[in-house]
Coordinates of C-alpha atoms (C1' of nucleotides) in Angstrom, one line a residue:
Chain H
M5 CA 0.0 0.0 0.0
S6 CA 2.5 2.6 1.1
P7 CA 5.8 3.1 -0.6
I8 CA 8.9 1.8 1.0
G9 CA 11.0 4.9 1.6
R10 CA 11.4 6.2 5.1
K11 CA 9.2 9.1 5.7
V12 CA 11.5 11.8 6.9
S13 CA 9.4 14.1 9.0
T14 CA 10.1 17.7 8.5
T15 CA 8.7 18.9 11.8
K16 CA 11.1 19.5 14.6
G17 CA 9.6 16.8 16.8
G18 CA 9.6 14.3 14.0
Q19 CA 13.3 14.8 13.4
T20 CA 14.1 14.4 17.0
K21 CA 12.1 11.2 17.1
A22 CA 13.8 9.9 14.0
L23 CA 17.2 10.7 15.4
I24 CA 16.5 8.9 18.6
L25 CA 15.2 5.8 16.7
E26 CA 18.2 5.7 14.4
T27 CA 20.6 6.0 17.3
A28 CA 18.7 3.3 19.3
L29 CA 18.6 0.8 16.4
K30 CA 22.3 1.3 15.7
M31 CA 23.2 0.8 19.3
F32 CA 20.9 -2.2 19.6
R33 CA 22.6 -3.7 16.5
D34 CA 26.1 -3.0 17.9
H35 CA 25.7 -3.8 21.6
G36 CA 22.4 -5.7 21.9
Y37 CA 19.2 -4.7 23.6
E38 CA 19.9 -5.2 27.3
S39 CA 23.2 -3.5 27.4
T40 CA 22.0 -0.5 25.5
T41 CA 20.5 1.8 28.1
M42 CA 18.0 4.5 27.6
R43 CA 20.4 6.9 29.1
A44 CA 23.1 5.9 26.6
I45 CA 20.7 6.3 23.7
A46 CA 19.7 9.7 24.9
R47 CA 23.3 10.8 25.5
K48 CA 24.5 9.6 22.0
A49 CA 21.5 11.2 20.4
G50 CA 22.3 14.4 22.2
V51 CA 19.0 14.7 24.0
S52 CA 17.9 14.4 27.6
L53 CA 16.7 11.2 29.1
G54 CA 13.2 12.6 29.5
N55 CA 13.1 13.6 25.9
A56 CA 13.8 10.1 24.7
Y57 CA 10.8 9.0 26.8
Y58 CA 8.7 11.7 25.3
Y59 CA 8.9 10.1 22.0
F60 CA 9.2 6.5 23.0
P61 CA 7.3 6.1 26.3
S62 CA 9.0 2.7 26.9
K63 CA 12.1 0.9 25.7
E64 CA 9.7 -1.7 24.3
L65 CA 8.2 0.7 21.9
L66 CA 11.6 1.0 20.2
I67 CA 11.2 -2.6 19.4
Q68 CA 7.9 -2.0 17.8
A69 CA 9.5 0.6 15.6
F70 CA 12.1 -2.0 14.8
Y71 CA 9.3 -4.4 13.7
H72 CA 8.0 -1.8 11.4
R73 CA 11.4 -1.0 10.0
T74 CA 12.5 -4.5 9.2
H75 CA 9.1 -5.3 7.7
Q76 CA 9.5 -2.5 5.3
E77 CA 12.9 -3.6 4.4
H78 CA 11.8 -7.1 3.9
L79 CA 8.9 -6.0 1.7
A80 CA 11.2 -3.8 -0.4
A81 CA 13.6 -6.8 -0.9
S82 CA 10.7 -9.1 -1.7
L83 CA 8.7 -7.0 -4.1
P84 CA 10.9 -7.5 -7.3
M85 CA 10.8 -11.2 -6.8
L86 CA 7.1 -11.3 -6.2
E87 CA 6.5 -9.6 -9.6
K88 CA 7.9 -12.6 -11.4
E89 CA 5.6 -15.6 -12.0
L90 CA 7.1 -18.4 -10.1
S91 CA 5.8 -21.5 -8.3
L92 CA 4.5 -21.1 -4.9
K93 CA 7.4 -23.1 -3.6
A94 CA 10.0 -20.8 -5.2
R95 CA 8.2 -17.7 -4.0
L96 CA 7.9 -18.9 -0.5
L97 CA 11.5 -19.9 -0.5
D98 CA 12.7 -16.5 -1.6
V99 CA 10.5 -14.7 0.8
M100 CA 11.7 -16.7 3.8
R101 CA 15.4 -16.4 2.8
L102 CA 15.0 -12.7 2.4
K103 CA 13.3 -12.4 5.7
I104 CA 16.2 -14.0 7.5
A105 CA 18.7 -12.0 5.5
T106 CA 16.9 -8.8 6.5
L107 CA 16.9 -9.6 10.2
E108 CA 20.5 -11.0 10.2
P109 CA 22.2 -7.7 11.4
Y110 CA 20.0 -7.8 14.4
H111 CA 20.4 -11.4 15.4
E112 CA 21.3 -10.8 19.0
F113 CA 18.8 -8.0 19.4
A114 CA 16.1 -10.1 18.0
G115 CA 16.3 -12.4 21.0
A116 CA 15.2 -9.7 23.3
L117 CA 12.5 -9.0 20.8
F118 CA 11.0 -12.4 21.1
K119 CA 11.3 -12.2 24.8
T120 CA 8.7 -9.4 25.0
A121 CA 6.9 -10.6 21.9
A122 CA 5.7 -13.7 23.6
H123 CA 4.3 -11.8 26.6
P124 CA 0.6 -11.4 26.5
Q125 CA 0.5 -8.1 28.4
S126 CA 3.1 -6.6 26.2
A127 CA 2.1 -4.2 23.5
L128 CA 4.2 -6.0 21.0
N129 CA 3.2 -9.5 21.2
P130 CA 2.4 -10.5 17.6
F131 CA -1.1 -11.6 18.5
A132 CA -2.1 -8.3 20.2
T133 CA -3.8 -5.3 18.8
A134 CA -1.0 -2.9 19.1
S135 CA 1.1 -4.7 16.6
D136 CA -1.9 -5.3 14.4
A137 CA -0.8 -3.1 11.6
V138 CA 2.6 -4.7 11.1
R139 CA 1.2 -8.2 11.5
Q140 CA -1.6 -7.5 9.0
A141 CA 1.0 -6.2 6.6
S142 CA 3.2 -9.2 7.2
I143 CA 0.3 -11.6 6.5
Q144 CA -0.5 -9.6 3.4
L145 CA 2.9 -10.3 2.1
F146 CA 2.2 -14.0 2.4
A147 CA -1.1 -13.5 0.7
D148 CA 0.8 -12.1 -2.2
V149 CA 3.1 -15.1 -2.2
V150 CA 0.0 -17.3 -2.5
T151 CA -2.3 -15.3 -4.7
K152 CA -0.1 -14.6 -7.7
S153 CA 1.3 -18.1 -7.7
K154 CA -0.2 -20.4 -10.2
A155 CA -0.6 -23.3 -7.8
R156 CA -4.0 -25.0 -7.9
I157 CA -5.2 -24.8 -4.3
P158 CA -8.8 -25.2 -3.2
E159 CA -10.5 -22.0 -2.1
D160 CA -11.0 -22.9 1.6
L161 CA -7.3 -23.6 2.0
R162 CA -6.3 -20.6 -0.2
V163 CA -8.0 -18.3 2.2
E164 CA -6.3 -19.5 5.3
L165 CA -2.9 -20.1 3.8
P166 CA -1.5 -16.6 4.2
Y167 CA -2.1 -16.8 7.9
L168 CA -0.7 -20.3 8.2
L169 CA 2.4 -19.2 6.3
W170 CA 2.8 -16.3 8.6
L171 CA 2.6 -18.6 11.6
Y172 CA 5.1 -20.9 9.9
H173 CA 7.4 -17.9 9.4
M174 CA 7.2 -17.0 13.1
G175 CA 8.3 -20.5 13.9
I176 CA 11.3 -20.2 11.6
I177 CA 12.2 -16.9 13.2
L178 CA 12.0 -18.5 16.6
F179 CA 14.4 -21.2 15.4
W180 CA 16.7 -18.6 13.8
I181 CA 16.9 -16.7 17.1
H182 CA 18.3 -19.8 18.8
D183 CA 20.5 -20.7 15.9
S184 CA 24.2 -20.1 16.5
S185 CA 25.5 -22.1 13.6
R186 CA 28.0 -20.4 11.2
K187 CA 26.3 -18.0 8.8
R188 CA 23.0 -19.3 10.2
A189 CA 23.5 -22.4 8.0
R190 CA 21.0 -24.5 10.0
T191 CA 18.2 -22.0 9.6
Y192 CA 18.7 -21.8 5.9
R193 CA 18.8 -25.6 5.7
L194 CA 15.6 -25.7 7.8
I195 CA 13.9 -23.3 5.4
D196 CA 14.9 -25.3 2.4
H197 CA 13.6 -28.5 3.8
S198 CA 10.5 -27.1 5.4
V199 CA 9.4 -25.2 2.3
D200 CA 9.9 -28.3 0.3
L201 CA 7.7 -30.2 2.8
L202 CA 5.1 -27.5 3.0
D203 CA 4.8 -27.5 -0.7
R204 CA 4.2 -31.2 -0.7
V205 CA 1.7 -31.1 2.1
I206 CA -0.2 -28.3 0.4
S207 CA -0.4 -30.5 -2.7
L208 CA -1.5 -33.4 -0.7
A209 CA -4.1 -31.3 1.2
S210 CA -5.4 -30.0 -2.2
N211 CA -6.2 -33.5 -3.3
P212 CA -10.0 -34.1 -3.3
L213 CA -9.5 -37.3 -1.3
M214 CA -8.2 -35.2 1.5
R215 CA -11.1 -32.9 1.7
P216 CA -12.6 -34.2 5.0
L217 CA -9.3 -34.0 6.8
R218 CA -8.5 -30.6 5.2
K219 CA -11.9 -29.3 6.4
R220 CA -11.1 -30.4 9.9
A221 CA -7.7 -28.8 9.9
L222 CA -9.1 -25.6 8.6
S223 CA -11.8 -25.4 11.2
L224 CA -9.1 -25.8 13.7
V225 CA -7.3 -22.8 12.2
D226 CA -10.5 -20.9 12.6
E227 CA -10.5 -21.8 16.3
L228 CA -7.0 -20.5 16.5
R229 CA -7.7 -17.2 14.9
E230 CA -11.1 -16.6 16.5
G231 CA -9.9 -14.8 19.6
L232 CA -7.2 -12.9 18.0
P233 CA -8.0 -9.4 17.1
L234 CA -8.8 -9.8 13.4
D235 CA -10.6 -6.6 13.1
S236 CA -9.4 -3.2 14.2
E237 CA -12.3 -0.9 15.0
D238 CA -10.0 1.9 13.9
P239 CA -10.5 2.0 10.1
E240 CA -7.3 3.8 9.3
S241 CA -5.0 1.3 10.9
T242 CA -2.6 1.1 8.1
V243 CA 1.0 0.5 8.8
E244 CA 1.6 4.2 8.9
G245 CA -1.6 5.0 10.7
R246 CA -0.6 3.6 14.1
Q247 CA 2.2 6.1 14.8
K248 CA 0.2 7.6 17.7
Chain U
M23 CA 11.4 -42.4 38.4
S24 CA 11.3 -40.3 41.5
P25 CA 8.2 -40.2 43.7
I26 CA 6.0 -37.2 43.5
G27 CA 6.1 -35.8 47.0
R28 CA 8.0 -32.6 47.7
K29 CA 11.3 -33.3 49.3
V30 CA 11.3 -31.2 52.5
S31 CA 14.9 -30.6 53.2
T32 CA 15.8 -30.9 56.9
T33 CA 18.8 -28.7 56.8
K34 CA 18.5 -25.1 57.9
G35 CA 19.4 -23.7 54.5
G36 CA 17.1 -26.0 52.7
Q37 CA 14.1 -24.9 54.8
T38 CA 14.8 -21.3 54.3
K39 CA 15.0 -21.9 50.6
A40 CA 11.8 -23.8 50.6
L41 CA 10.1 -21.0 52.6
I42 CA 11.2 -18.4 50.1
L43 CA 10.0 -20.5 47.2
E44 CA 6.6 -21.1 48.7
T45 CA 6.2 -17.5 49.6
A46 CA 7.2 -16.4 46.1
L47 CA 4.9 -18.8 44.3
K48 CA 2.0 -17.8 46.4
M49 CA 2.6 -14.2 45.8
F50 CA 3.1 -14.8 42.1
R51 CA -0.2 -16.6 42.0
D52 CA -2.0 -13.9 43.8
H53 CA -0.5 -10.8 42.4
G54 CA 1.4 -11.8 39.2
Y55 CA 5.0 -11.9 38.5
E56 CA 5.9 -8.3 37.7
S57 CA 4.2 -6.7 40.7
T58 CA 5.7 -9.2 43.1
T59 CA 9.0 -7.7 44.1
M60 CA 12.0 -9.5 45.5
R61 CA 11.8 -7.2 48.4
A62 CA 8.2 -8.1 49.1
I63 CA 9.0 -11.8 48.9
A64 CA 11.8 -11.4 51.3
R65 CA 9.7 -9.3 53.7
K66 CA 6.8 -11.8 53.7
A67 CA 9.2 -14.7 54.1
G68 CA 10.8 -12.9 57.0
V69 CA 14.3 -12.9 55.6
S70 CA 16.5 -10.1 54.2
L71 CA 16.6 -9.2 50.6
G72 CA 20.2 -10.4 50.2
N73 CA 19.2 -13.7 51.8
A74 CA 16.5 -14.3 49.1
Y75 CA 19.2 -13.7 46.5
Y76 CA 21.5 -16.2 48.3
Y77 CA 19.1 -19.0 47.4
F78 CA 17.7 -17.7 44.2
P79 CA 20.4 -15.6 42.5
S80 CA 17.8 -14.1 40.2
K81 CA 14.1 -13.7 40.0
E82 CA 14.1 -15.8 36.9
L83 CA 15.4 -18.8 38.8
L84 CA 12.2 -18.7 40.8
I85 CA 10.4 -19.4 37.5
Q86 CA 12.6 -22.4 36.9
A87 CA 11.5 -23.7 40.3
F88 CA 8.0 -23.1 39.2
Y89 CA 8.6 -25.1 36.0
H90 CA 9.8 -28.0 38.1
R91 CA 7.0 -27.8 40.6
T92 CA 4.1 -27.7 38.1
H93 CA 5.7 -30.5 36.1
Q94 CA 5.7 -32.7 39.2
E95 CA 2.1 -31.9 39.8
H96 CA 1.1 -32.6 36.3
L97 CA 3.0 -35.9 36.4
A98 CA 1.2 -36.8 39.6
A99 CA -2.1 -36.0 38.1
S100 CA -1.4 -37.9 34.9
L101 CA 0.1 -41.1 36.3
P102 CA -3.1 -42.9 37.4
M103 CA -4.6 -42.3 33.9
L104 CA -1.5 -43.5 32.2
E105 CA -1.8 -46.8 33.9
K106 CA -5.0 -47.6 32.1
E107 CA -4.8 -49.0 28.6
L108 CA -6.4 -46.4 26.5
S109 CA -6.2 -45.2 22.9
L110 CA -3.4 -42.8 22.1
K111 CA -6.1 -40.2 21.4
A112 CA -7.7 -40.6 24.8
R113 CA -4.3 -40.6 26.6
L114 CA -3.2 -37.5 24.9
L115 CA -6.4 -35.7 25.5
D116 CA -6.3 -36.4 29.2
V117 CA -2.7 -35.4 29.5
M118 CA -3.3 -32.1 27.8
R119 CA -6.4 -31.3 29.8
L120 CA -4.6 -32.1 33.0
K121 CA -1.7 -29.9 32.0
I122 CA -3.9 -26.9 31.5
A123 CA -5.8 -27.6 34.7
T124 CA -2.5 -27.8 36.6
L125 CA -1.3 -24.5 35.3
E126 CA -4.6 -22.7 35.7
P127 CA -4.0 -21.1 39.1
Y128 CA -0.9 -19.5 37.6
H129 CA -2.5 -18.2 34.4
E130 CA -1.4 -14.6 34.8
F131 CA 2.0 -15.5 36.1
A132 CA 2.6 -17.9 33.2
G133 CA 2.6 -15.0 30.8
A134 CA 5.7 -13.7 32.4
L135 CA 7.1 -17.2 32.2
F136 CA 6.9 -17.4 28.5
K137 CA 8.3 -14.0 28.2
T138 CA 11.6 -15.1 29.6
A139 CA 11.1 -18.6 28.2
A140 CA 11.4 -17.5 24.6
H141 CA 14.6 -15.6 25.3
P142 CA 17.7 -17.5 24.0
Q143 CA 20.1 -16.0 26.6
S144 CA 17.8 -16.9 29.4
A145 CA 18.5 -19.8 31.6
L146 CA 15.0 -21.0 31.2
N147 CA 14.2 -21.0 27.6
P148 CA 12.8 -24.5 27.0
F149 CA 15.4 -25.2 24.4
A150 CA 18.4 -24.4 26.6
T151 CA 20.5 -26.7 28.7
A152 CA 19.6 -25.3 32.1
S153 CA 16.0 -26.4 31.8
D154 CA 17.2 -29.7 30.2
A155 CA 16.0 -31.8 33.1
V156 CA 12.5 -30.6 33.3
R157 CA 12.2 -30.6 29.5
Q158 CA 13.5 -34.2 29.3
A159 CA 11.1 -35.2 32.0
S160 CA 8.3 -33.5 30.1
I161 CA 9.1 -35.2 26.9
Q162 CA 9.3 -38.5 28.8
L163 CA 5.8 -38.0 29.8
F164 CA 4.7 -37.9 26.2
A165 CA 6.8 -40.9 25.5
D166 CA 4.7 -42.7 28.1
V167 CA 1.6 -41.5 26.3
V168 CA 2.8 -43.0 23.1
T169 CA 4.6 -46.1 24.3
K170 CA 1.9 -47.8 26.3
S171 CA -0.8 -47.0 23.8
K172 CA -1.8 -49.7 21.5
A173 CA -1.8 -47.6 18.4
R174 CA 0.1 -49.1 15.4
I175 CA 2.7 -46.5 14.5
P176 CA 5.7 -47.1 12.4
E177 CA 9.0 -47.1 14.3
D178 CA 10.5 -44.0 12.7
L179 CA 7.5 -41.9 13.7
R180 CA 7.2 -43.6 17.1
V181 CA 10.6 -42.4 18.0
E182 CA 10.1 -38.8 17.2
L183 CA 6.5 -38.6 18.3
P184 CA 7.2 -37.7 22.0
Y185 CA 9.2 -34.7 21.0
L186 CA 6.7 -33.7 18.5
L187 CA 3.9 -33.9 21.0
W188 CA 6.0 -31.9 23.5
L189 CA 6.3 -29.2 20.8
Y190 CA 2.6 -29.4 20.2
H191 CA 1.9 -29.0 24.0
M192 CA 4.2 -25.9 24.1
G193 CA 2.0 -24.4 21.3
I194 CA -1.1 -25.1 23.3
I195 CA 0.4 -23.5 26.3
L196 CA 1.2 -20.4 24.3
F197 CA -2.4 -20.3 23.1
W198 CA -3.6 -20.8 26.7
I199 CA -1.5 -17.9 27.9
H200 CA -3.2 -15.6 25.5
D201 CA -6.7 -17.1 26.1
S202 CA -8.9 -14.8 28.2
S203 CA -12.2 -16.7 27.5
R204 CA -14.3 -17.8 30.4
K205 CA -13.0 -20.8 32.1
R206 CA -10.5 -21.1 29.3
A207 CA -13.2 -22.6 27.2
R208 CA -11.3 -21.8 24.0
T209 CA -8.2 -23.6 25.0
Y210 CA -10.1 -26.7 25.9
R211 CA -12.0 -26.5 22.6
L212 CA -8.7 -26.2 20.8
I213 CA -7.3 -29.2 22.6
D214 CA -10.3 -31.3 21.7
H215 CA -10.1 -30.4 18.1
S216 CA -6.4 -30.5 17.7
V217 CA -6.0 -33.8 19.5
D218 CA -8.7 -35.2 17.2
L219 CA -6.8 -33.9 14.2
L220 CA -3.5 -35.1 15.5
D221 CA -4.9 -38.6 15.9
R222 CA -6.1 -38.6 12.3
V223 CA -2.8 -37.2 11.0
I224 CA -0.8 -39.8 12.8
S225 CA -3.0 -42.5 11.3
L226 CA -2.6 -41.0 7.9
A227 CA 1.1 -40.7 8.4
S228 CA 1.3 -44.3 9.5
N229 CA -0.2 -45.4 6.2
P230 CA 2.5 -47.2 4.1
L231 CA 1.5 -45.0 1.1
M232 CA 2.7 -42.0 3.1
R233 CA 6.1 -43.4 3.8
P234 CA 8.0 -41.0 1.5
L235 CA 6.3 -37.9 2.8
R236 CA 6.7 -39.2 6.4
K237 CA 10.4 -39.8 5.9
R238 CA 10.8 -36.3 4.7
A239 CA 8.9 -34.8 7.6
L240 CA 10.9 -36.8 10.1
S241 CA 14.2 -35.8 8.6
L242 CA 13.0 -32.2 9.0
V243 CA 12.3 -32.9 12.7
D244 CA 15.9 -34.2 12.9
E245 CA 17.0 -30.9 11.5
L246 CA 15.0 -29.1 14.2
R247 CA 16.4 -31.1 17.1
E248 CA 20.0 -31.3 15.9
G249 CA 21.2 -28.1 17.5
L250 CA 19.2 -28.4 20.6
P251 CA 21.0 -30.0 23.5
L252 CA 19.8 -33.6 23.4
D253 CA 22.5 -35.0 25.6
S254 CA 23.4 -33.9 29.0
E255 CA 27.0 -34.9 29.8
D256 CA 25.8 -35.2 33.3
P257 CA 24.5 -38.8 33.6
E258 CA 22.4 -38.2 36.7
S259 CA 20.4 -35.5 35.2
T260 CA 17.1 -36.8 36.6
V261 CA 14.4 -34.3 37.4
E262 CA 15.7 -34.2 41.0
G263 CA 19.4 -34.3 40.0
R264 CA 19.5 -30.7 38.9
Q265 CA 18.8 -29.1 42.2
K266 CA 22.4 -27.7 42.4
Chain O
dG28 C1' 3.8 41.7 18.6
dA29 C1' 1.3 40.6 23.1
dG30 C1' -1.1 36.8 25.1
dG31 C1' -2.2 32.3 25.2
dT32 C1' -1.8 27.5 23.8
dT33 C1' 0.4 23.6 22.2
dT34 C1' 4.6 21.2 21.7
dC35 C1' 9.0 20.0 23.2
dT36 C1' 12.8 19.4 26.7
dT37 C1' 14.9 18.9 31.1
dG38 C1' 16.9 16.5 35.2
dA39 C1' 15.7 15.0 39.7
dA40 C1' 13.5 11.3 41.9
dC41 C1' 11.3 6.5 42.6
dG42 C1' 11.2 1.6 42.8
dC43 C1' 13.0 -2.2 40.9
dG44 C1' 16.5 -6.3 40.2
dT45 C1' 20.9 -7.2 41.5
dT46 C1' 25.7 -7.1 43.8
dC47 C1' 28.8 -7.3 47.6
dA48 C1' 31.6 -6.6 51.6
dA49 C1' 31.0 -7.5 56.1
dG50 C1' 29.3 -10.0 59.9
dA51 C1' 26.7 -13.8 62.4
dT52 C1' 25.8 -18.6 62.7
dT53 C1' 26.7 -23.3 62.3
dA54 C1' 29.7 -27.3 61.3
dT55 C1' 34.2 -29.5 61.4
dT56 C1' 38.5 -30.5 63.2
dG57 C1' 42.7 -31.2 66.4
Chain W
dC29 C1' 36.7 -26.9 74.1
dA30 C1' 39.1 -23.8 71.1
dA31 C1' 40.0 -22.7 66.4
dT32 C1' 39.2 -22.9 61.9
dA33 C1' 36.3 -23.4 57.9
dA34 C1' 31.9 -23.5 55.7
dT35 C1' 27.5 -21.8 55.5
dC36 C1' 24.2 -18.4 56.0
dT37 C1' 22.4 -13.5 56.7
dT38 C1' 22.4 -8.7 56.4
dG39 C1' 21.5 -4.0 54.5
dA40 C1' 23.7 -0.4 51.9
dA41 C1' 24.7 0.8 47.3
dC42 C1' 24.5 0.6 42.0
dG43 C1' 22.5 1.1 37.6
dC44 C1' 18.5 0.5 35.3
dG45 C1' 13.6 1.7 33.2
dT46 C1' 10.3 4.9 34.1
dT47 C1' 7.6 9.2 36.0
dC48 C1' 6.8 13.9 36.5
dA49 C1' 6.6 18.7 37.7
dA50 C1' 8.6 22.5 35.9
dG51 C1' 10.1 25.3 32.3
dA52 C1' 11.6 26.6 27.3
dA53 C1' 10.5 26.9 22.5
dA54 C1' 7.4 27.1 18.7
dC55 C1' 3.1 28.1 17.0
dC56 C1' -1.2 30.3 16.8
dT57 C1' -4.8 34.2 17.2
dC58 C1' -6.3 38.8 17.4

DNA sequence: GAGGTTTCTTGAACGCGTTCAAGATTATTG
DNA sequence: CAATAATCTTGAACGCGTTCAAGAAACCTC
């Protein structure tokens, strides 16, 4: 929907906010999340501690900004490939590899991310409303992976597939966070194998003979999603719209 | 292996430690994790702050003790049922329901648990060595669910099934943590449906025709486990053995 | 441009998890 | 029993995330 480029706010406050965010992300990348203190961020950005808190009321909210940022980068990296007409398998493979590549500079930081991400009370757990926008956008990306592929997939499955692939991608990220192999070789291997398997399972599930089982599985997925905030009463909850 | 009962240490130190733990768990249950401070725990237990830290060098370690405790309770609740000869489906269903029932008093607290649990650097993330013992014991429980059931399952799958079911059970817990429905109705519904589905998928996967796909899936599971600490160099790493 | 209003900025202060040097208590040994 | 060692206990102190009352700067409005 929105273009990729960073919107560089021209207002005074917007620039200060951007400055703080850039400083924070750089420090997170270089020294990790825990050991980067709010005081250090403020000092390096040349603002007071209170000022940093004026724009980011909690350290966690800097993570949310990170979510947003890396999603944009991943999207930008994926778009050219998504234009091409490829098999579902090839498209998924590319998207997943690009995701990991995008996150790679922040590997250590991302651990802290998941820490808060899994917390129900946290504003950034991926199932909560606050991160709605980014999540929706992320699911949309997988919708693009599915939609424009020429794979023959029954409608019922096709509808749920983006969400399922998003869940799958969260699992891969969880694995990646724990992966300390050289050049993240194990994660890439896992992606290769799991995408291959997923492709086969999708084919199998698309077989008419599998219809009853498929229906059951899909109603289970419904169960899963039901409680999650699917709808945002706020109609302009685009990725950009949630800036506060 | 070991009996269920709490081992009440007779030494002075052991009793102080137990007192602190009991106080902490009670307060966690009543007021949640975050708002229960180490100072409050110490005060209520009638010891000094530093003393609490002597026995539990971090607040997180209290969570690990909680892990251990609830696993023991879950095991105790499951054992009578596991004696009976039931179908795999029935056994799994019971074990899962009992798990949720065991955790229920700590629902709010458990959120904080997962928060740290997902963190790679944390001592308690379920994939790390420190929680090895409890995890192994937990997987063992699912091994019991599988082994003594009369389901006809090919050997290759049978071997990996306990670990897979453990992963599944972690997923259910993650859902439960986010579940705010009355009496956790949605979680129980999810368990019913997912166990039913799992049972069918296992049957399907056991079909000789499915052998190639099954082999692929299982080699993927291998990939998953590879990096995780499967072996503990410490031979007496029983549930009890890891008390330090 | 004076007066008022919104936006931005500051640093002191609070409560938290955690550390640690010092002392008290208990166990072990000759 | 005295002396030494091991264990346990204490509370002050540190750095952290976060809050907040107070003020400065920018922006209106007439």
